[in-house]
mmCIF file of C-alpha atoms in Angstrom:
data_model
loop_
_atom_site.group_PDB
_atom_site.id
_atom_site.type_symbol
_atom_site.label_atom_id
_atom_site.label_comp_id
_atom_site.label_asym_id
_atom_site.label_seq_id
_atom_site.Cartn_x
_atom_site.Cartn_y
_atom_site.Cartn_z
ATOM 1 C CA MET J 80 152.092 11.603 15.483
ATOM 2 C CA ILE J 81 153.207 13.120 12.205
ATOM 3 C CA GLU J 82 153.814 17.365 12.359
ATOM 4 C CA LEU J 83 153.796 18.823 8.472
ATOM 5 C CA GLU J 84 154.840 22.167 10.243
ATOM 6 C CA GLY J 85 155.518 24.471 7.072
ATOM 7 C CA VAL J 86 152.896 22.168 4.835
ATOM 8 C CA PRO J 87 150.187 24.195 3.179
ATOM 9 C CA GLU J 88 147.016 22.061 3.003
ATOM 10 C CA LEU J 89 146.850 20.512 -0.804
ATOM 11 C CA ILE J 90 144.665 20.393 -3.115
ATOM 12 C CA ASP J 91 143.253 16.770 -3.842
ATOM 13 C CA PRO J 92 146.437 15.137 -3.031
ATOM 14 C CA VAL J 93 148.220 12.297 -5.007
ATOM 15 C CA MET J 94 151.006 10.032 -3.804
ATOM 16 C CA VAL J 95 153.330 9.371 -6.961
ATOM 17 C CA ALA J 96 156.876 6.856 -5.572
ATOM 18 C CA ALA J 97 159.379 5.406 -6.754
ATOM 19 C CA PHE J 98 162.618 3.215 -5.116
ATOM 20 C CA GLU J 99 165.424 2.799 -6.220
ATOM 21 C CA GLY J 100 166.816 -1.495 -6.519
ATOM 22 C CA TRP J 101 165.260 -3.764 -7.056
ATOM 23 C CA ASN J 102 162.143 -2.941 -8.714
ATOM 24 C CA ASP J 103 163.716 0.281 -11.448
ATOM 25 C CA ALA J 104 164.836 -1.694 -13.941
ATOM 26 C CA GLY J 105 167.411 1.417 -16.185
ATOM 27 C CA ASP J 106 166.255 3.638 -13.250
ATOM 28 C CA ALA J 107 163.401 4.074 -15.182
ATOM 29 C CA ALA J 108 160.766 4.430 -12.314
ATOM 30 C CA SER J 109 163.208 6.730 -9.766
ATOM 31 C CA THR J 110 163.865 8.919 -12.671
ATOM 32 C CA ALA J 111 160.603 9.390 -13.860
ATOM 33 C CA VAL J 112 160.059 11.294 -10.551
ATOM 34 C CA ALA J 113 162.573 12.874 -10.354
ATOM 35 C CA HIS J 114 161.814 14.423 -13.685
ATOM 36 C CA LEU J 115 158.986 16.150 -11.587
ATOM 37 C CA ASP J 116 160.760 16.596 -8.921
ATOM 38 C CA ARG J 117 162.852 19.619 -10.986
ATOM 39 C CA GLU J 118 160.450 19.902 -13.656
ATOM 40 C CA TRP J 119 157.839 21.317 -10.792
ATOM 41 C CA LYS J 120 160.719 22.349 -8.885
ATOM 42 C CA GLY J 121 159.049 19.934 -6.002
ATOM 43 C CA GLU J 122 160.230 21.125 -2.212
ATOM 44 C CA VAL J 123 161.035 18.585 0.151
ATOM 45 C CA PHE J 124 159.360 17.869 3.663
ATOM 46 C CA ALA J 125 160.175 15.157 5.335
ATOM 47 C CA ALA J 126 163.238 12.472 5.585
ATOM 48 C CA LEU J 127 162.990 9.090 6.766
ATOM 49 C CA ASP J 128 165.612 8.108 9.452
ATOM 50 C CA ALA J 129 168.415 6.360 7.347
ATOM 51 C CA GLU J 130 169.220 3.960 10.615
ATOM 52 C CA ASP J 131 165.722 2.438 11.047
ATOM 53 C CA TYR J 132 165.487 1.150 7.225
ATOM 54 C CA TYR J 133 168.908 0.926 4.785
ATOM 55 C CA ASP J 134 172.329 -1.743 5.461
ATOM 56 C CA PHE J 135 175.349 0.809 5.282
ATOM 57 C CA GLN J 136 177.505 -1.658 4.282
ATOM 58 C CA VAL J 137 174.686 -2.086 1.211
ATOM 59 C CA ASN J 138 173.552 1.489 0.399
ATOM 60 C CA ARG J 139 176.336 3.367 1.518
ATOM 61 C CA PRO J 140 176.454 7.062 2.452
ATOM 62 C CA THR J 141 178.808 9.513 0.631
ATOM 63 C CA VAL J 142 180.896 11.094 1.504
ATOM 64 C CA PHE J 143 181.235 15.464 0.239
ATOM 65 C CA LEU J 144 183.124 18.948 0.024
ATOM 66 C CA ASP J 145 180.847 22.203 0.960
ATOM 67 C CA ASN J 146 182.441 25.013 0.728
ATOM 68 C CA GLY J 147 185.858 23.037 1.987
ATOM 69 C CA VAL J 148 183.559 21.447 5.522
ATOM 70 C CA ARG J 149 182.711 18.028 4.220
ATOM 71 C CA LYS J 150 179.239 16.909 4.642
ATOM 72 C CA ILE J 151 178.076 13.474 4.392
ATOM 73 C CA THR J 152 174.978 12.215 2.678
ATOM 74 C CA TRP J 153 173.012 9.024 4.305
ATOM 75 C CA PRO J 154 171.020 7.242 1.864
ATOM 76 C CA THR J 155 167.156 7.423 2.316
ATOM 77 C CA THR J 156 163.490 8.138 1.356
ATOM 78 C CA ARG J 157 162.589 11.400 0.954
ATOM 79 C CA LEU J 158 158.818 13.062 0.610
ATOM 80 C CA SER J 159 158.717 16.255 -1.446
ATOM 81 C CA VAL J 160 155.261 18.497 -2.274
ATOM 82 C CA VAL J 161 154.621 19.771 -5.552
ATOM 83 C CA ARG J 162 151.810 22.027 -7.361
ATOM 84 C CA VAL J 163 150.063 22.248 -10.288
ATOM 85 C CA GLY J 164 148.725 25.189 -12.006
ATOM 86 C CA GLY J 165 145.645 25.413 -13.902
ATOM 87 C CA GLU J 166 142.409 25.934 -13.866
ATOM 88 C CA LYS J 167 142.324 22.859 -11.643
ATOM 89 C CA PRO J 168 145.579 22.395 -9.744
ATOM 90 C CA ARG J 169 146.325 20.038 -8.303
ATOM 91 C CA ASP J 170 149.175 18.751 -5.870
ATOM 92 C CA LEU J 171 151.269 15.532 -6.260
ATOM 93 C CA VAL J 172 153.132 14.573 -3.396
ATOM 94 C CA LEU J 173 156.703 12.593 -4.428
ATOM 95 C CA VAL J 174 158.108 10.247 -2.576
ATOM 96 C CA ARG J 175 161.171 8.768 -3.665
ATOM 97 C CA GLY J 176 164.185 6.569 -2.285
ATOM 98 C CA ILE J 177 165.956 3.029 -1.447
ATOM 99 C CA GLU J 178 164.573 0.069 -1.341
ATOM 100 C CA PRO J 179 164.976 -0.322 2.316
ATOM 101 C CA SER J 180 166.920 -3.055 3.567
ATOM 102 C CA MET J 181 164.617 -4.052 6.558
ATOM 103 C CA ARG J 182 161.370 -3.389 8.012
ATOM 104 C CA TRP J 183 159.633 -2.776 5.283
ATOM 105 C CA ARG J 184 156.660 -3.026 7.465
ATOM 106 C CA SER J 185 157.413 0.224 9.660
ATOM 107 C CA PHE J 186 158.407 1.414 6.849
ATOM 108 C CA CYS J 187 154.919 1.498 4.571
ATOM 109 C CA ASN J 188 152.834 1.940 7.896
ATOM 110 C CA GLU J 189 155.505 6.059 7.377
ATOM 111 C CA ILE J 190 154.369 6.404 4.180
ATOM 112 C CA LEU J 191 151.411 5.261 4.801
ATOM 113 C CA ALA J 192 151.157 8.819 8.152
ATOM 114 C CA PHE J 193 152.153 10.713 5.596
ATOM 115 C CA ALA J 194 149.700 9.931 2.994
ATOM 116 C CA HIS J 195 146.777 10.137 5.489
ATOM 117 C CA GLU J 196 148.206 13.111 7.586
ATOM 118 C CA LEU J 197 148.325 15.276 4.326
ATOM 119 C CA GLY J 198 144.267 13.384 2.835
ATOM 120 C CA VAL J 199 145.925 12.298 0.050
ATOM 121 C CA GLU J 200 143.179 10.424 -1.995
ATOM 122 C CA MET J 201 145.118 8.276 -4.858
ATOM 123 C CA VAL J 202 149.026 5.593 -4.280
ATOM 124 C CA VAL J 203 150.556 5.644 -7.842
ATOM 125 C CA ILE J 204 153.801 4.152 -7.350
ATOM 126 C CA LEU J 205 155.738 3.469 -10.413
ATOM 127 C CA GLY J 206 158.520 0.399 -11.335
ATOM 128 C CA ALA J 207 160.660 -1.024 -14.229
ATOM 129 C CA LEU J 208 161.595 -4.385 -14.422
ATOM 130 C CA LEU J 209 163.697 -6.539 -16.599
ATOM 131 C CA GLY J 210 161.932 -8.124 -20.446
ATOM 132 C CA ASP J 211 162.043 -9.110 -23.442
ATOM 133 C CA THR J 212 160.513 -6.741 -25.216
ATOM 134 C CA PRO J 213 162.380 -5.283 -28.412
ATOM 135 C CA HIS J 214 164.509 -1.331 -27.111
ATOM 136 C CA THR J 215 162.036 -1.252 -31.462
ATOM 137 C CA ARG J 216 159.104 -0.843 -30.608
ATOM 138 C CA PRO J 217 156.890 1.406 -27.780
ATOM 139 C CA VAL J 218 157.385 0.547 -24.066
ATOM 140 C CA PRO J 219 154.929 -1.731 -22.768
ATOM 141 C CA VAL J 220 153.263 -0.754 -19.489
ATOM 142 C CA SER J 221 150.720 -2.023 -16.958
ATOM 143 C CA GLY J 222 148.423 -0.518 -14.473
ATOM 144 C CA VAL J 223 147.983 -3.132 -12.155
ATOM 145 C CA THR J 224 146.106 -2.949 -8.876
ATOM 146 C CA SER J 225 144.627 -5.008 -6.250
ATOM 147 C CA ASP J 226 141.644 -3.166 -5.066
ATOM 148 C CA PRO J 227 138.888 -5.051 -7.067
ATOM 149 C CA ASP J 228 136.848 -1.268 -7.709
ATOM 150 C CA LEU J 229 139.386 1.101 -8.255
ATOM 151 C CA ALA J 230 139.843 -1.926 -11.790
ATOM 152 C CA ARG J 231 137.006 -1.648 -12.121
ATOM 153 C CA THR J 232 136.280 2.293 -12.770
ATOM 154 C CA MET J 233 140.161 2.842 -14.605
ATOM 155 C CA ASP J 234 140.721 0.376 -16.138
ATOM 156 C CA LEU J 235 143.657 -1.152 -14.934
ATOM 157 C CA GLU J 236 144.699 -5.192 -14.240
ATOM 158 C CA GLU J 237 143.780 -6.649 -10.811
ATOM 159 C CA THR J 238 146.976 -8.800 -10.115
ATOM 160 C CA ARG J 239 146.762 -11.866 -9.382
ATOM 161 C CA TYR J 240 151.024 -12.803 -9.587
ATOM 162 C CA GLU J 241 152.149 -14.892 -6.480
ATOM 163 C CA GLY J 242 156.110 -14.432 -5.571
ATOM 164 C CA PRO J 243 159.451 -13.011 -4.034
ATOM 165 C CA THR J 244 158.270 -9.602 -4.518
ATOM 166 C CA GLY J 245 159.616 -6.008 -3.494
ATOM 167 C CA ILE J 246 158.705 -3.012 -1.737
ATOM 168 C CA VAL J 247 156.403 -1.577 -4.086
ATOM 169 C CA GLY J 248 154.231 -5.134 -3.866
ATOM 170 C CA ILE J 249 154.279 -4.715 -0.525
ATOM 171 C CA LEU J 250 153.554 -0.719 -0.240
ATOM 172 C CA GLN J 251 151.075 -1.681 -2.234
ATOM 173 C CA GLU J 252 149.632 -3.752 -0.265
ATOM 174 C CA ALA J 253 149.910 -1.787 2.857
ATOM 175 C CA CYS J 254 147.882 0.854 0.762
ATOM 176 C CA THR J 255 145.169 -1.494 0.425
ATOM 177 C CA HIS J 256 145.314 -3.297 3.235
ATOM 178 C CA ALA J 257 145.047 0.678 4.792
ATOM 179 C CA GLY J 258 141.570 1.515 1.937
ATOM 180 C CA VAL J 259 143.749 3.649 0.659
ATOM 181 C CA PRO J 260 143.227 3.695 -3.651
ATOM 182 C CA ALA J 261 147.068 2.205 -4.728
ATOM 183 C CA VAL J 262 147.506 1.397 -8.186
ATOM 184 C CA SER J 263 151.740 -0.221 -9.280
ATOM 185 C CA LEU J 264 152.268 1.071 -12.979
ATOM 186 C CA TRP J 265 155.183 -0.858 -14.486
ATOM 187 C CA ALA J 266 157.189 -0.223 -17.659
ATOM 188 C CA ALA J 267 159.472 -3.162 -19.449
ATOM 189 C CA VAL J 268 162.541 -2.712 -20.071
ATOM 190 C CA PRO J 269 164.898 -4.974 -22.534
ATOM 191 C CA HIS J 270 166.791 -6.923 -20.260
ATOM 192 C CA TYR J 271 169.737 -7.064 -23.860
ATOM 193 C CA VAL J 272 170.337 -3.561 -22.450
ATOM 194 C CA SER J 273 169.794 -2.952 -19.083
ATOM 195 C CA GLN J 274 171.882 -1.010 -17.589
ATOM 196 C CA PRO J 275 170.524 3.056 -16.788
ATOM 197 C CA PRO J 276 169.941 5.183 -18.042
ATOM 198 C CA ASN J 277 166.621 4.721 -20.248
ATOM 199 C CA PRO J 278 164.463 7.548 -21.057
ATOM 200 C CA LYS J 279 162.090 5.789 -23.620
ATOM 201 C CA ALA J 280 161.069 3.351 -20.320
ATOM 202 C CA THR J 281 160.984 6.681 -17.788
ATOM 203 C CA LEU J 282 158.973 9.295 -21.008
ATOM 204 C CA ALA J 283 156.882 6.064 -20.985
ATOM 205 C CA LEU J 284 155.913 6.043 -17.041
ATOM 206 C CA LEU J 285 155.381 9.526 -17.466
ATOM 207 C CA ASN J 286 153.184 9.277 -20.227
ATOM 208 C CA ARG J 287 151.372 6.391 -19.378
ATOM 209 C CA LEU J 288 151.290 8.445 -15.046
ATOM 210 C CA GLU J 289 149.678 11.491 -16.663
ATOM 211 C CA ASP J 290 146.617 9.520 -18.572
ATOM 212 C CA LEU J 291 145.821 8.324 -15.388
ATOM 213 C CA ILE J 292 145.714 11.525 -12.470
ATOM 214 C CA GLY J 293 145.115 14.071 -15.577
ATOM 215 C CA LEU J 294 147.582 15.976 -15.485
ATOM 216 C CA ARG J 295 149.767 17.503 -18.267
ATOM 217 C CA ILE J 296 152.564 16.848 -17.402
ATOM 218 C CA PRO J 297 155.875 19.041 -19.112
ATOM 219 C CA LEU J 298 158.878 16.760 -20.154
ATOM 220 C CA GLY J 299 161.065 18.574 -21.299
ATOM 221 C CA GLU J 300 164.212 17.659 -22.892
ATOM 222 C CA LEU J 301 162.943 13.244 -22.487
ATOM 223 C CA PRO J 302 161.779 13.282 -25.570
ATOM 224 C CA GLU J 303 164.973 13.914 -27.536
ATOM 225 C CA ASP J 304 166.902 12.247 -25.142
ATOM 226 C CA ALA J 305 164.508 8.971 -25.764
ATOM 227 C CA ARG J 306 165.090 9.142 -29.666
ATOM 228 C CA ALA J 307 169.069 9.539 -29.362
ATOM 229 C CA TRP J 308 168.977 6.927 -26.524
ATOM 230 C CA GLN J 309 166.432 4.694 -29.034
ATOM 231 C CA LEU J 310 169.619 5.303 -32.576
ATOM 232 C CA GLY J 311 172.528 4.824 -30.045
ATOM 233 C CA VAL J 312 171.611 0.860 -29.368
ATOM 234 C CA ASP J 313 170.015 0.885 -33.069
ATOM 235 C CA GLN J 314 174.381 1.879 -33.819
ATOM 236 C CA LEU J 315 175.373 -1.279 -30.955
ATOM 237 C CA ALA J 316 172.853 -3.387 -32.930
ATOM 238 C CA ALA J 317 173.982 -3.400 -35.911
ATOM 239 C CA GLU J 318 177.339 -4.239 -35.007
ATOM 240 C CA ASP J 319 176.398 -7.669 -33.110
ATOM 241 C CA SER J 320 174.795 -9.911 -35.941
ATOM 242 C CA GLU J 321 173.180 -12.612 -33.128
ATOM 243 C CA VAL J 322 172.106 -9.736 -30.610
ATOM 244 C CA ALA J 323 170.763 -7.871 -34.305
ATOM 245 C CA GLU J 324 168.556 -11.722 -34.495
ATOM 246 C CA TYR J 325 167.223 -11.758 -31.434
ATOM 247 C CA VAL J 326 165.954 -8.207 -31.969
ATOM 248 C CA GLN J 327 163.893 -9.056 -35.448
ATOM 249 C CA THR J 328 162.871 -11.809 -32.968
ATOM 250 C CA LEU J 329 161.928 -10.144 -30.470
ATOM 251 C CA GLU J 330 159.320 -7.496 -33.243
ATOM 252 C CA GLU J 331 157.820 -10.346 -34.701
ATOM 253 C CA ALA J 332 156.420 -11.907 -31.836
ATOM 254 C CA ARG J 333 155.986 -8.182 -30.440
ATOM 255 C CA ASP J 334 153.859 -7.436 -33.269
ATOM 256 C CA THR J 335 152.374 -10.358 -34.246
ATOM 257 C CA ALA J 336 150.723 -10.771 -31.067
ATOM 258 C CA GLU J 337 149.916 -6.845 -30.569
ATOM 259 C CA LEU J 338 148.645 -7.376 -34.871
ATOM 260 C CA PRO J 339 144.641 -7.756 -32.710
ATOM 261 C CA GLU J 340 145.168 -4.282 -31.107
ATOM 262 C CA ALA J 341 145.196 -1.516 -32.990
ATOM 263 C CA SER J 342 141.574 -0.701 -30.761
ATOM 264 C CA GLY J 343 139.701 2.343 -31.131
ATOM 265 C CA GLU J 344 141.102 2.263 -27.900
ATOM 266 C CA ALA J 345 143.845 3.005 -27.809
ATOM 267 C CA ILE J 346 143.632 5.777 -30.697
ATOM 268 C CA ALA J 347 141.458 8.100 -28.736
ATOM 269 C CA ARG J 348 143.516 7.856 -26.002
ATOM 270 C CA GLU J 349 146.779 8.102 -28.037
ATOM 271 C CA PHE J 350 144.283 11.573 -29.218
ATOM 272 C CA GLU J 351 142.921 12.921 -26.244
ATOM 273 C CA ARG J 352 146.883 13.271 -24.750
ATOM 274 C CA TYR J 353 147.407 15.302 -28.267
ATOM 275 C CA LEU J 354 144.041 17.200 -27.065
ATOM 276 C CA ARG J 355 145.681 17.619 -23.563
ATOM 277 C CA ARG J 356 148.873 18.588 -25.092
ATOM 278 C CA ARG J 357 147.840 21.244 -27.708
ATOM 279 C CA GLU J 358 148.678 25.237 -26.314
ATOM 280 C CA PRO J 359 145.622 27.122 -27.529
ATOM 281 C CA GLY J 360 146.974 28.922 -31.248
ATOM 282 C CA THR J 361 149.275 26.132 -32.172
ATOM 283 C CA GLY J 362 149.812 22.838 -33.179
ATOM 284 C CA PRO J 363 151.424 19.848 -30.711
ATOM 285 C CA GLY J 364 154.744 20.841 -31.161
ATOM 286 C CA PRO J 365 158.729 19.223 -30.155
ATOM 287 C CA GLY J 366 156.986 18.367 -26.491
ATOM 288 C CA VAL J 367 153.759 16.364 -27.923
ATOM 289 C CA ALA J 368 153.877 12.644 -26.186
ATOM 290 C CA THR J 369 153.663 9.526 -27.842
ATOM 291 C CA GLU J 370 152.100 5.993 -27.171
ATOM 292 C CA GLY J 371 154.587 4.397 -24.767
ATOM 293 C CA GLY J 372 156.904 7.263 -26.168
ATOM 294 C CA ASP J 373 157.937 5.594 -29.056
ATOM 295 C CA SER J 374 156.551 7.281 -32.366
ATOM 296 C CA PRO J 375 158.516 9.394 -32.983
ATOM 297 C CA PHE J 376 161.716 6.868 -32.550
ATOM 298 C CA LEU J 377 162.789 5.548 -36.136
ATOM 299 C CA ARG J 378 163.192 1.740 -36.406
ATOM 300 C CA ASP J 379 165.962 0.022 -37.877
ATOM 301 C CA ALA J 380 164.532 -3.232 -39.935
ATOM 302 C CA GLY J 381 167.603 -4.581 -39.810
ATOM 303 C CA SER J 382 168.795 -4.781 -36.421
ATOM 304 C CA GLY J 383 167.962 -8.263 -35.746
ATOM 305 C CA ARG J 384 169.485 -10.147 -33.288
ATOM 306 C CA THR J 385 170.137 -14.030 -31.254
ATOM 307 C CA ARG J 386 169.740 -14.169 -27.901
ATOM 308 C CA PRO J 387 172.930 -12.496 -25.843
ATOM 309 C CA PRO J 388 173.351 -13.810 -22.699
ATOM 310 C CA LYS J 389 170.908 -12.969 -20.413
ATOM 311 C CA PRO J 390 171.756 -10.471 -17.522
ATOM 312 C CA GLU J 391 172.163 -11.707 -14.174
ATOM 313 C CA GLN J 392 170.194 -8.935 -12.522
ATOM 314 C CA PRO J 393 168.084 -9.195 -8.994
ATOM 315 C CA GLY J 394 164.502 -9.397 -9.860
ATOM 316 C CA PRO J 395 162.241 -8.281 -12.425
ATOM 317 C CA GLU J 396 159.625 -10.887 -11.915
ATOM 318 C CA ALA J 397 158.030 -12.425 -15.748
ATOM 319 C CA VAL J 398 155.728 -9.186 -16.937
ATOM 320 C CA PRO J 399 152.033 -10.246 -17.406
ATOM 321 C CA GLY J 400 150.304 -11.522 -19.444
ATOM 322 C CA THR J 401 152.513 -14.730 -19.922
ATOM 323 C CA ASP J 402 152.440 -18.240 -20.146
ATOM 324 C CA PRO J 403 154.310 -19.465 -16.753
ATOM 325 C CA PRO J 404 156.975 -20.432 -16.604
ATOM 326 C CA ALA J 405 159.040 -23.734 -16.796
ATOM 327 C CA PRO J 406 159.186 -26.075 -13.557
ATOM 328 C CA GLY J 407 162.585 -25.245 -12.511
ATOM 329 C CA ALA J 408 162.778 -21.435 -13.442
ATOM 330 C CA ASP J 409 162.144 -18.468 -11.234
ATOM 331 C CA ALA J 410 159.375 -16.104 -12.117
ATOM 332 C CA GLY J 411 159.882 -14.240 -9.502
ATOM 333 C CA GLU J 412 158.557 -10.816 -9.250
ATOM 334 C CA ALA J 413 160.425 -7.812 -10.035
ATOM 335 C CA PRO J 414 159.091 -5.800 -6.708
ATOM 336 C CA GLY J 415 156.645 -7.096 -8.066
ATOM 337 C CA PRO J 416 156.224 -5.851 -11.622
ATOM 338 C CA ALA J 417 155.584 -8.406 -14.226
ATOM 339 C CA ALA J 418 152.912 -10.017 -11.694
ATOM 340 C CA GLU J 419 151.465 -6.753 -10.020
ATOM 341 C CA ALA J 420 152.059 -5.630 -13.813
ATOM 342 C CA GLY J 421 148.573 -7.763 -14.456
ATOM 343 C CA PRO J 422 148.051 -9.703 -18.245
ATOM 344 C CA GLU J 423 148.620 -7.584 -20.789
ATOM 345 C CA SER J 424 152.096 -5.693 -21.022
ATOM 346 C CA GLY J 425 152.942 -8.819 -23.492
ATOM 347 C CA ALA J 426 155.794 -9.367 -22.907
ATOM 348 C CA GLU J 427 157.944 -12.515 -20.752
ATOM 349 C CA THR J 428 161.537 -10.934 -19.057
ATOM 350 C CA GLY J 429 163.334 -14.206 -19.495
ATOM 351 C CA VAL J 430 165.175 -13.451 -16.644
ATOM 352 C CA GLU J 431 166.152 -15.613 -13.698
ATOM 353 C CA PRO J 432 164.907 -13.061 -10.514
ATOM 354 C CA GLU J 433 167.324 -13.669 -7.262
ATOM 355 C CA PRO J 434 165.185 -11.798 -4.797
ATOM 356 C CA PRO J 435 166.024 -9.140 -2.626
ATOM 357 C CA ALA J 436 168.229 -9.536 0.376
ATOM 358 C CA GLY J 437 168.834 -8.350 3.477
ATOM 359 C CA ASP J 438 165.231 -8.312 4.196
ATOM 360 C CA THR J 439 163.040 -10.121 7.187
ATOM 361 C CA ASP J 440 160.373 -7.675 6.877
ATOM 362 C CA GLY J 441 159.747 -7.419 2.984
ATOM 363 C CA ASP J 442 158.969 -10.996 2.404
ATOM 364 C CA ALA J 443 155.485 -10.501 3.481
ATOM 365 C CA GLU J 444 153.286 -11.947 1.074
ATOM 366 C CA GLU J 445 151.938 -10.234 -1.336
#
């Protein structure tokens, strides 16, 4: 029995989770949850016992000085709660940590126990994967679920992925089996610029989350950080003709694939977001988000490039909606993205993921 002292009765709570590691290309997902925690001043009310789930030779503790006293921070997963005010207040339970090294079933059961005690109505898990997507275009974000009814009512993709998965995939399935509605949101990060941070992908995830749960999320400096990130990548691409040529190839493929999709639905979604963010008597202002956080970004038309060597990275699966990998290629899911990202992202990773190391429980089939 979990005793939650000091946690008030929550209002229509939704749990939002993200985990560093295999599921978190460019740190986009974990940064998104950290942003929510910071903007809404979350209060940590629980932390999982690090001894139970982490290999400290893989995720090492850190030592720091606090007023001359040496202290240790252990890798773990923490839960905090934030209350979003307004005419209809609502609470979010934020879960942020590192993908566990072991005992994944117990880990998920512990998270679900908190969800049950807090009366959580839905779990949203954020992830990011590497993909063949150009940095000059809106970040593809796919929403997937294992629940056919939820897929139908919330306009999500029902996951059909089969293959290696990570903690995002395992937690989503655990929620489904426990009867808790669960959704995964996956952002595709350009594989040729995979190093963190990636504020553009973080912004895209927050925009999609905002649409999903119907809350206005304060974006702070994220839009400006995303613009600066794109301009920086534009400059780097311009300095390398092969990379520039490769980016141009990705742009053409993306534009061709999405040409039929200048849909009224996308326009309506953007207009709804505009109305949510508009303050009475004012224009949209600098905090207005756009689809994927991208319309304000400049495009370097001459930034094309040939395919540079792709970084070896542990995990991102192939983005949904793409052709199956050629024989001998491993399209393993990032921890569930591509596969869990449903056939709508339209990007391919082209990355050869490796299965996550050190997890005996984590190999549970999706």
